[in-house]
XYZ file of C-alpha atoms in Angstrom:
174
model
C 129.004 99.730 124.395
C 128.058 98.025 121.155
C 129.874 94.599 121.038
C 129.745 94.688 117.233
C 132.372 97.280 117.478
C 134.991 94.579 118.280
C 134.368 93.033 114.934
C 136.974 93.214 112.255
C 136.617 96.771 110.527
C 135.664 95.160 107.151
C 132.626 93.497 108.812
C 131.638 96.892 110.421
C 131.046 98.554 106.970
C 129.174 96.475 104.594
C 128.752 98.217 101.325
C 131.880 100.341 101.946
C 135.169 99.579 100.430
C 138.235 100.123 102.772
C 141.515 100.065 100.952
C 145.025 100.379 102.308
C 147.318 103.241 101.112
C 150.226 103.499 103.676
C 153.412 103.965 101.655
C 152.103 102.298 98.443
C 152.427 105.344 96.203
C 149.295 104.186 94.672
C 148.706 106.970 92.101
C 144.900 106.387 91.569
C 144.242 106.347 95.241
C 146.238 109.462 95.700
C 144.367 111.243 92.776
C 141.055 110.330 94.377
C 142.090 111.607 97.785
C 143.395 114.934 96.069
C 139.783 115.118 94.255
C 138.218 114.444 97.836
C 139.978 117.099 99.560
C 139.342 119.650 96.647
C 135.695 118.657 96.534
C 135.216 119.041 100.512
C 137.478 121.785 100.896
C 138.617 120.585 104.401
C 142.381 121.003 104.221
C 143.794 123.738 106.447
C 145.263 126.764 104.647
C 148.763 126.214 103.619
C 148.432 122.368 103.209
C 148.183 121.251 99.562
C 146.270 118.012 98.714
C 149.363 116.824 97.021
C 151.343 117.066 100.206
C 148.749 115.271 102.346
C 148.183 112.488 99.577
C 151.772 111.279 100.561
C 150.401 110.717 104.149
C 147.782 108.367 103.125
C 147.224 105.300 105.535
C 143.651 104.104 104.469
C 140.727 105.293 102.377
C 137.043 104.292 101.961
C 135.008 104.256 98.821
C 131.202 104.020 98.497
C 130.023 102.981 95.150
C 133.170 103.836 93.429
C 133.588 107.347 95.150
C 135.995 108.196 97.792
C 134.199 109.113 100.912
C 136.807 108.950 103.616
C 140.511 109.284 104.227
C 142.901 108.734 106.905
C 146.319 110.051 106.909
C 149.420 109.943 109.219
C 152.556 111.841 110.008
C 155.157 110.067 111.909
C 156.886 111.963 114.728
C 158.154 111.704 118.362
C 156.135 112.408 121.193
C 158.389 113.743 123.880
C 155.934 113.010 126.808
C 156.251 109.320 125.911
C 159.725 109.293 124.328
C 158.552 107.232 121.356
C 157.832 107.639 117.533
C 153.880 107.661 116.833
C 151.907 107.914 113.721
C 149.767 111.022 114.302
C 146.468 110.121 112.391
C 143.809 112.639 111.165
C 140.758 111.497 109.314
C 138.295 113.164 107.068
C 134.649 111.859 106.017
C 132.359 113.341 103.390
C 129.744 115.208 105.170
C 127.042 112.982 103.670
C 128.438 110.056 105.628
C 129.726 111.762 109.039
C 126.645 110.680 111.194
C 127.306 107.041 110.857
C 130.503 105.233 112.218
C 132.586 105.146 108.990
C 135.339 107.305 110.625
C 135.736 105.012 113.441
C 135.732 101.975 111.030
C 138.330 103.598 109.051
C 140.423 104.402 112.071
C 140.267 100.734 113.208
C 141.118 99.666 109.772
C 144.244 102.117 109.485
C 145.422 101.295 113.100
C 145.492 97.638 112.330
C 147.225 98.244 109.003
C 149.920 100.452 110.765
C 150.327 97.853 113.492
C 151.129 95.225 110.973
C 153.416 97.599 109.177
C 155.243 98.342 112.239
C 155.838 94.670 113.122
C 157.181 94.031 109.718
C 159.320 97.128 109.745
C 160.810 97.043 113.495
C 163.770 99.425 112.428
C 161.321 102.186 111.959
C 160.529 101.961 115.868
C 157.010 102.950 115.347
C 155.205 102.555 118.831
C 151.795 103.170 118.139
C 149.128 105.606 116.969
C 148.708 109.187 118.338
C 145.857 111.434 118.064
C 145.004 115.069 118.945
C 141.198 115.278 119.252
C 140.075 118.268 117.237
C 136.391 117.883 117.133
C 134.197 118.930 120.066
C 131.768 116.186 119.257
C 134.724 113.507 119.488
C 136.047 115.024 122.722
C 132.495 114.364 124.215
C 132.458 110.853 122.958
C 136.122 110.348 124.207
C 134.911 110.970 127.745
C 133.662 107.481 128.002
C 136.996 105.730 127.738
C 138.912 104.300 124.857
C 136.625 101.479 123.740
C 137.679 99.549 120.530
C 140.056 102.342 119.722
C 142.537 101.399 122.249
C 143.293 105.237 122.332
C 144.094 106.135 125.861
C 144.093 109.755 127.307
C 147.778 110.687 128.223
C 147.424 114.315 128.394
C 146.265 117.671 126.922
C 147.935 120.195 124.446
C 148.319 123.740 125.704
C 145.009 124.824 123.974
C 143.127 122.036 125.773
C 142.868 119.376 123.132
C 143.046 115.730 124.256
C 146.053 113.605 123.392
C 145.605 110.145 123.005
C 147.904 107.299 122.317
C 147.165 103.728 121.103
C 150.298 101.429 121.770
C 151.184 98.663 119.386
C 150.868 95.394 121.111
C 154.286 94.086 120.196
C 156.137 97.268 120.648
C 158.531 97.532 123.613
C 159.932 100.965 124.747
C 163.652 101.287 125.223
C 163.555 103.230 128.569
C 167.450 103.305 128.783
């Protein structure tokens, strides 16, 4: 594994501008994200860009243009009895073969972890992910590496369920 992957996310992506968006209501970032989703056409049927923009966690710009977004929905995962921020990311096709998706995830995970520590009343335990992409499923066979996303099971349709627990979170098992 590349030891550079354990550097702070900002150092992993020189020339890229990583920006926070979680619960900031930043209209400019939301507008850029809506343009990104419209341009790439990657949202599933029945999901509007305006709805998804309210779930933004972090975004990535290159030369003033948004090239990546990471969103989250907070929900309870019954198997682990905890509230998680279920993340999903998208990267402009021109930048997908690099590692910007990983960098964006690391940045967003750290952002959510700091937010959770500052808002203990939210009881946000960590990050959850359902691995959608076959390419990501193949990479995920080698362990969790810098993502800290450990495999906890599978969905009925065979997708991996992964969780990264926040370091300071403690489950209430009573």
